[in-house]
Structures are given as structure tokens and as C-alpha cells.
PDB file of C-alpha atoms in Angstrom:
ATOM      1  CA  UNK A   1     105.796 122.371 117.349  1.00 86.00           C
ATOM      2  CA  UNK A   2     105.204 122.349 113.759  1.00 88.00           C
ATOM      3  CA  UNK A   3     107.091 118.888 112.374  1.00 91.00           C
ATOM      4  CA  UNK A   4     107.663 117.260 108.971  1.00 92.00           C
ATOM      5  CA  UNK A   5     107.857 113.596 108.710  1.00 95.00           C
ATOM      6  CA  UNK A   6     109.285 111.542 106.249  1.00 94.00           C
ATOM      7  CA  UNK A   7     109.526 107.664 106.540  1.00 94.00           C
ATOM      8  CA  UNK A   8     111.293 104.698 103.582  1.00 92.00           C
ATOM      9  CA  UNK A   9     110.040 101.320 104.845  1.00 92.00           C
ATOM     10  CA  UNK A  10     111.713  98.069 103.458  1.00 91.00           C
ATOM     11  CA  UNK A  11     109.181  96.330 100.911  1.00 91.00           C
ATOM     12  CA  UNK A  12     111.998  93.118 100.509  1.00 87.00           C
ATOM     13  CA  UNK A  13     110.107  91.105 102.770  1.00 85.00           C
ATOM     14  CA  UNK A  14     106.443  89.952 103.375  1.00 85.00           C
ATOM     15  CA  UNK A  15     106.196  91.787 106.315  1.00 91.00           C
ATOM     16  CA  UNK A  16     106.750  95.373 104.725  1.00 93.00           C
ATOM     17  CA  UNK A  17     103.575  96.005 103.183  1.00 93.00           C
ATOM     18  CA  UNK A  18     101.470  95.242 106.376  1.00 95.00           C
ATOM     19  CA  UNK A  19     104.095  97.665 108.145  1.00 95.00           C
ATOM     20  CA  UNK A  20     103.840 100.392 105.542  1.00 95.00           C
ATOM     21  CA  UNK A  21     100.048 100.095 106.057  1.00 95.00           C
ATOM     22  CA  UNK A  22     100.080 100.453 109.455  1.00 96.00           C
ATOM     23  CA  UNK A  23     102.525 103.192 109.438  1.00 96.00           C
ATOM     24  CA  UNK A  24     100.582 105.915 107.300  1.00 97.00           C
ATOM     25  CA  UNK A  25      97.086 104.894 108.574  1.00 97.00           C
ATOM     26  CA  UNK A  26      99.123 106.041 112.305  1.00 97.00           C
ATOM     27  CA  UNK A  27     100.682 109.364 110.683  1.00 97.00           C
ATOM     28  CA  UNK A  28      96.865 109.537 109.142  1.00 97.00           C
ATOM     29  CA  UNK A  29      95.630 109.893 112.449  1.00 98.00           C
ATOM     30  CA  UNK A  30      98.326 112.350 113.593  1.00 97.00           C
ATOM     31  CA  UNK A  31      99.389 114.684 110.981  1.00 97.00           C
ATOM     32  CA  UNK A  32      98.299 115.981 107.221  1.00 95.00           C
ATOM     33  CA  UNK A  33      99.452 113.459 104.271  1.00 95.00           C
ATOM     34  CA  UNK A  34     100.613 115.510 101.451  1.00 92.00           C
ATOM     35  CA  UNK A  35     103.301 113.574  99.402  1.00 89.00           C
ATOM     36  CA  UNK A  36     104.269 109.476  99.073  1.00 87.00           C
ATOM     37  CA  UNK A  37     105.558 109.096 102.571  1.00 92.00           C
ATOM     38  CA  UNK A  38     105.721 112.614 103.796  1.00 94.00           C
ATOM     39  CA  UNK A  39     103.260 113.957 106.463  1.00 95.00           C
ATOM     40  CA  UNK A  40     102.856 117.391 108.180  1.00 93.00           C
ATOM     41  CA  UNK A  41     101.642 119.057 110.768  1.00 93.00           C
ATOM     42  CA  UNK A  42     101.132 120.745 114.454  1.00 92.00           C
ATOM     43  CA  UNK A  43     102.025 118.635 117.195  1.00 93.00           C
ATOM     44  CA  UNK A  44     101.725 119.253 121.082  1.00 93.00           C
ATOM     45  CA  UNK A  45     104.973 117.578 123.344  1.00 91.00           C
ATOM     46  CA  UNK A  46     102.503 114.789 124.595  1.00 95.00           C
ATOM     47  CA  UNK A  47     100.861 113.791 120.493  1.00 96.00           C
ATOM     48  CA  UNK A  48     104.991 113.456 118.956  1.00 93.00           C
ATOM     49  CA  UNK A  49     105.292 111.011 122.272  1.00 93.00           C
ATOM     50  CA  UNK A  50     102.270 109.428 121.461  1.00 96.00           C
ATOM     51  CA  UNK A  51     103.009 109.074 117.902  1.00 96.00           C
ATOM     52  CA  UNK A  52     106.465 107.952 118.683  1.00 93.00           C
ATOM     53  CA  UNK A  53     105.221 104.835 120.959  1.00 94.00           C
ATOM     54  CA  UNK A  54     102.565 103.805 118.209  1.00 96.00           C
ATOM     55  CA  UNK A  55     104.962 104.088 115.242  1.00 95.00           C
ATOM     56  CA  UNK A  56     108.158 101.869 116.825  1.00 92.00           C
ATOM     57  CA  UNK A  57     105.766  99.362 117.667  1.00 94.00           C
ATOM     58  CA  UNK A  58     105.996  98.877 113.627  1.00 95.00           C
ATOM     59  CA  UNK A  59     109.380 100.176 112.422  1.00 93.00           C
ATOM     60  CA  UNK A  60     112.097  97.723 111.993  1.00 92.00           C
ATOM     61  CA  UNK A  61     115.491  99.420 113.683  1.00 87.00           C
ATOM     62  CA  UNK A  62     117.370  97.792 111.054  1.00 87.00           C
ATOM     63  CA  UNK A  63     115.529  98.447 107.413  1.00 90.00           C
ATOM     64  CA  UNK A  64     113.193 101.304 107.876  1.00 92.00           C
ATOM     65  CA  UNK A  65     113.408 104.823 108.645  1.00 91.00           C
ATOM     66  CA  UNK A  66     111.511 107.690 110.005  1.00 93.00           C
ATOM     67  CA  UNK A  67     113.163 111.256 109.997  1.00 92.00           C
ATOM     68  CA  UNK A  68     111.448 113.704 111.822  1.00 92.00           C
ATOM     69  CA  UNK A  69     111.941 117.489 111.631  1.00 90.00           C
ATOM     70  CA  UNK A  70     111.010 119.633 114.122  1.00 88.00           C
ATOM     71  CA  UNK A  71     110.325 122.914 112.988  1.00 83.00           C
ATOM     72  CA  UNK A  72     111.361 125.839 116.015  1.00 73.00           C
ATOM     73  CA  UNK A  73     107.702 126.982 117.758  1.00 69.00           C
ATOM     74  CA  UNK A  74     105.981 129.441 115.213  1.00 59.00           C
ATOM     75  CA  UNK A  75     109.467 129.924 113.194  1.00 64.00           C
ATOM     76  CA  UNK A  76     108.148 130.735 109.381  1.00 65.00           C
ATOM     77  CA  UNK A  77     108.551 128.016 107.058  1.00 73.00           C
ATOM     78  CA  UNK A  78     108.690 128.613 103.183  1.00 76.00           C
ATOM     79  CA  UNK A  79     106.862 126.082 101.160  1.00 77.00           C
ATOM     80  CA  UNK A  80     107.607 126.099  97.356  1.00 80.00           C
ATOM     81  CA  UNK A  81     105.953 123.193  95.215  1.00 78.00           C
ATOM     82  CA  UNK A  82     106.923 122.202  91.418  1.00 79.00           C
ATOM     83  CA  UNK A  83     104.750 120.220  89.759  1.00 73.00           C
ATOM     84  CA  UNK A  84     101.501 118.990  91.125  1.00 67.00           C
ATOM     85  CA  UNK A  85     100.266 120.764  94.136  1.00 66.00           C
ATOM     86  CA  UNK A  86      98.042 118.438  96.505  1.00 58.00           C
ATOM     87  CA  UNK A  87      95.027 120.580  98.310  1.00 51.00           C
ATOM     88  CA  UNK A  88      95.382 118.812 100.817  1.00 50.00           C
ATOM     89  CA  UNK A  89      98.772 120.966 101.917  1.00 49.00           C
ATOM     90  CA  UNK A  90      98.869 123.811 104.585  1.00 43.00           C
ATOM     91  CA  UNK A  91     100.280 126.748 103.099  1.00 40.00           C
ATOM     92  CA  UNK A  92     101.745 128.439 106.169  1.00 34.00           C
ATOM     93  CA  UNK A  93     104.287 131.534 105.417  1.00 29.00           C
TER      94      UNK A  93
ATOM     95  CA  UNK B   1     118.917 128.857 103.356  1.00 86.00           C
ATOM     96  CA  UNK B   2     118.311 125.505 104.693  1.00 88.00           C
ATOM     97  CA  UNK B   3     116.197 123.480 102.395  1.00 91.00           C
ATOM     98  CA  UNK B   4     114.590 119.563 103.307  1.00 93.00           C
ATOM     99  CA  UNK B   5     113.215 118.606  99.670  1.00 95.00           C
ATOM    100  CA  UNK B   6     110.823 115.605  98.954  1.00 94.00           C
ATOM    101  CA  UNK B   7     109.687 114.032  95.833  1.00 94.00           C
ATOM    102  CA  UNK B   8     107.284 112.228  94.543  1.00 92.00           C
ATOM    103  CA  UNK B   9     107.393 110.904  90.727  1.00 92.00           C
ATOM    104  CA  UNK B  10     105.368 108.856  88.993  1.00 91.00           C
ATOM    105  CA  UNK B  11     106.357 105.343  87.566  1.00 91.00           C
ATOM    106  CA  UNK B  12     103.488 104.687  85.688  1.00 87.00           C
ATOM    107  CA  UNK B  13     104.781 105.131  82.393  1.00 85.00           C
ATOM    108  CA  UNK B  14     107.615 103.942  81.008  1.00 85.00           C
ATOM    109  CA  UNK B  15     109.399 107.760  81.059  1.00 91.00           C
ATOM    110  CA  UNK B  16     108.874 107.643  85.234  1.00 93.00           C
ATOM    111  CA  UNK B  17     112.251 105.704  85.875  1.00 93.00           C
ATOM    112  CA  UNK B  18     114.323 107.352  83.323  1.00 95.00           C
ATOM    113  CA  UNK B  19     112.776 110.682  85.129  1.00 95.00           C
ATOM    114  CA  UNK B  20     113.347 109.430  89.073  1.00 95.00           C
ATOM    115  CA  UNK B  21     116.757 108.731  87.909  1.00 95.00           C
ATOM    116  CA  UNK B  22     117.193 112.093  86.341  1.00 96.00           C
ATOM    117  CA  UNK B  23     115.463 114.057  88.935  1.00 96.00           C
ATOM    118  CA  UNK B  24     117.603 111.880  91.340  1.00 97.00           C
ATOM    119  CA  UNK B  25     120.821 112.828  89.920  1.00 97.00           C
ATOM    120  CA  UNK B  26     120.449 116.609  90.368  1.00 97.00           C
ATOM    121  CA  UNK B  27     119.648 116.491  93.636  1.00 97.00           C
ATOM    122  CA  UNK B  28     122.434 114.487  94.317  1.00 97.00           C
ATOM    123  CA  UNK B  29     124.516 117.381  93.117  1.00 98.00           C
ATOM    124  CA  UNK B  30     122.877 120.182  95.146  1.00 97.00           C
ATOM    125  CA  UNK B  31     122.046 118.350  98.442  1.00 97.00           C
ATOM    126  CA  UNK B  32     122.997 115.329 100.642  1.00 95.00           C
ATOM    127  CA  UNK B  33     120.368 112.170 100.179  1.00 95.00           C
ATOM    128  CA  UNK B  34     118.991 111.113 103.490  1.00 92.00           C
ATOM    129  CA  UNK B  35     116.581 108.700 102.931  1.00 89.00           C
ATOM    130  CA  UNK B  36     114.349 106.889  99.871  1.00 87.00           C
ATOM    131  CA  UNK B  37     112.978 110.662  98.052  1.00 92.00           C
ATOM    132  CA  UNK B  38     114.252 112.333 100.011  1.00 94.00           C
ATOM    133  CA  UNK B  39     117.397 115.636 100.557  1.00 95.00           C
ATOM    134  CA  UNK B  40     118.163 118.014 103.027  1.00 93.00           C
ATOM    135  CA  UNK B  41     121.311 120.891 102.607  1.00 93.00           C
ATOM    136  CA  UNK B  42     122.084 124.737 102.536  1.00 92.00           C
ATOM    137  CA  UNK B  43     121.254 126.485  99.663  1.00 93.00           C
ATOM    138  CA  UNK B  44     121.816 129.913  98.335  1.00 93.00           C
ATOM    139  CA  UNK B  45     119.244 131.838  96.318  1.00 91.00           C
ATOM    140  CA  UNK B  46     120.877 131.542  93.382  1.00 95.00           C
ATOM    141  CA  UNK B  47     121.678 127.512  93.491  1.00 96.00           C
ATOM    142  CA  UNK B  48     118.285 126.744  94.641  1.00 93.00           C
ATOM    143  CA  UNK B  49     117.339 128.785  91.577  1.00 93.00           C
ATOM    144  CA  UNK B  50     119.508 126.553  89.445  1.00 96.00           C
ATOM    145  CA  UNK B  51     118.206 123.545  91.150  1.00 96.00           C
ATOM    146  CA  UNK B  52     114.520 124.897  90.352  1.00 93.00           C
ATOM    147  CA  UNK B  53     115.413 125.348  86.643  1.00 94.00           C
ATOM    148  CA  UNK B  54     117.600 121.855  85.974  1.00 96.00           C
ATOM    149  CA  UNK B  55     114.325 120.307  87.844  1.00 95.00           C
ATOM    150  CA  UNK B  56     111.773 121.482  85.821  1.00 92.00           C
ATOM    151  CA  UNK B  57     112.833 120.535  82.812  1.00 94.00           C
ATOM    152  CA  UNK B  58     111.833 116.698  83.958  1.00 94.00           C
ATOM    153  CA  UNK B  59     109.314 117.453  86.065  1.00 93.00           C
ATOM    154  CA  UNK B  60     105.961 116.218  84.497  1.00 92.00           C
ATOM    155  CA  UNK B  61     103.790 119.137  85.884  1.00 87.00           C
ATOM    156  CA  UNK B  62     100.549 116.918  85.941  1.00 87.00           C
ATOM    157  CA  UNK B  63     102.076 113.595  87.760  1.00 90.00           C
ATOM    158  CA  UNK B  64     105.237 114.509  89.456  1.00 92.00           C
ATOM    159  CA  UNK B  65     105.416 116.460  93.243  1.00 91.00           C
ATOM    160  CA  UNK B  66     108.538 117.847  94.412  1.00 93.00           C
ATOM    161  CA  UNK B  67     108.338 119.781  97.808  1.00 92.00           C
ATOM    162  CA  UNK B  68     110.564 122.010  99.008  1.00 92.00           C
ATOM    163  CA  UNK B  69     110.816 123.360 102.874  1.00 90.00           C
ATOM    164  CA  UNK B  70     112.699 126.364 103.329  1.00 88.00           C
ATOM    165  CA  UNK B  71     113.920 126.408 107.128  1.00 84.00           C
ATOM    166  CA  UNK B  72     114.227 130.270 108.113  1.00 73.00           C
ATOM    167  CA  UNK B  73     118.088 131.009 108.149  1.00 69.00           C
ATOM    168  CA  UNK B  74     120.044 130.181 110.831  1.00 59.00           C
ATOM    169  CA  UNK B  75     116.924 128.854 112.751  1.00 64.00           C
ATOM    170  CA  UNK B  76     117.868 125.626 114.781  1.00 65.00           C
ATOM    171  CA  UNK B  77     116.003 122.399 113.135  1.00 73.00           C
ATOM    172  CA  UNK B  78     115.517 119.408 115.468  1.00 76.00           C
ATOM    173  CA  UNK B  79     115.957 115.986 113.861  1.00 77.00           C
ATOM    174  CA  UNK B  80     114.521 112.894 115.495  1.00 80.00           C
ATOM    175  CA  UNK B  81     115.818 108.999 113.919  1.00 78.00           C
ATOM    176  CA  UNK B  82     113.309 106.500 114.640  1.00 79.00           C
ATOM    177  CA  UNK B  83     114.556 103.402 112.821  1.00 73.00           C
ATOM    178  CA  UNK B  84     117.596 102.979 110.588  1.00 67.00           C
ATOM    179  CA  UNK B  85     120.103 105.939 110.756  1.00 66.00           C
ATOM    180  CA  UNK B  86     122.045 107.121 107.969  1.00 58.00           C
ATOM    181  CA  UNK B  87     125.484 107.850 108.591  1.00 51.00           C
ATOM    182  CA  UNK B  88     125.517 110.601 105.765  1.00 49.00           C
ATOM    183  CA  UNK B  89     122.347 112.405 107.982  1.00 49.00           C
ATOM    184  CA  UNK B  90     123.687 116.283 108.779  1.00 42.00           C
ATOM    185  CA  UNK B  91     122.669 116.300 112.637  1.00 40.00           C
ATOM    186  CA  UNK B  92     122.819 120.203 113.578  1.00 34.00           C
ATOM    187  CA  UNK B  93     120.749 121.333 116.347  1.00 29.00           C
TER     188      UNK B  93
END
């Protein structure tokens, strides 16, 4: 399944900017970075699990967020970009 | 169409905020805010058109990102909420 995450983690406390760290260098590992906090990519059943046990070993239930959308099995997804394109983005039509 | 739309703007100089708040504000009117940068919502051609023109003319071409996933129509998008939910958060499956 093709997914898009997106994650806002609380900075008000000391604690945020180790989590944030932690966070991205996980979605690193797992998906493509290409904006602030928003990461794409292919991901088999077993990797989102995976990812999933890793990442809420970090999040915070109560101040940060990660949204993940879950893009229907090799369902076309239009990409449009204004302003600065990053290479680093799949362009998948 | 269904549209998830991310952004990324620069604070570095002293325009970025009065730009994020801008940028911010008309997305506010075309879509529903689900988290930190980011805004998710149905979209015809011609208001995401409208969106794409009121947006450019703050975008700063060189420094500000704005992504925009177009979700094939009527194709079911799975949502997962690890974290913090936000009440306002569409959940269609």
C-alpha cells in the first residue's frame, strides 16, 4: 500500500525535540522525506506494523499527532507541487 | 476530487509569518485543517484552480513547498490516528 504520512509533534516541552528527532530518523528508515514533516512511500502490511510499534514508542497520545493515509493498492495518485519541488519526491501518475 | 495538501514555508525572513498566515488563511477557506501544515477536503476543478491561483500569489517559488495529493475520485482513503485526534478529522473509509 502506497501511504502518506504526516506528523505535528509538541515542541512546548524539553522532551519534544528529542521526540521529533527520533520520529523522522524512524520515518527515515521507512519511507521517502519530501516536505517538513511529511513522508511517503510503499509499504508492505508487516513494515506499517513495524513502523507503527517503533513510532508510539515516541508519540505522546495527548500533544502529538501522526495521520496516516493509506492510499487504495496501485490506485493513481495525482501529485501537483507549487513552489519548490524537492528531487527527492516520487512522481507516480 | 479529494485533495490532502501540505505545506511547507519558510520563516527565515521576516515576510515568512506574514506569508504562513496568508497561505494559512486560504486554505482555511477551501479545506478543513487537520493538523500543524496541514488540509484535507473535496475539491472541484475549478476551486482547486482558484485555490492554485489565490496561492501563488504568496508562494515564494524558491523557499516555499506546497504539496498537493489528488486521491482518484471516489476511491476509498484509509486514515490511521496515532497520537492526538482531531475532532474536526473527516474519517471516510
Amino acid at each position: 500500500m502506497y501511504i502518506i504520512l504526516v506528523y505535528d509533534i509538541s515542541l512546548e516541552n524539553e522532551q519534544g525535540a528529542r521526540v521529533l528527532n527520533r520520529i523522522f530518523k524512524i520515518c527515515k528508515r521507512y519511507l521517502t522525506h519530501i516536505q517538513n514533516s511529511v513522508f511517503e512511500g510503499e509499504l508492505t502490511p508487516v513494515l506499517m506494523e513495524k513502523l507503527k510499534i517503533e513510532l508510539k514508542e515516541f508519540i505522546r497520545k495527548n500533544i502529538d499527532s501522526v495521520i496516516i493515509f493509506e492510499i487504495p493498492q496501485n490506485k493513481k495518485l495525482k501529485k501537483h507541487f507549487w513552489g519548490k519541488i524537492d528531487e527527492k519526491t516520487s512522481n507516480f501518475f
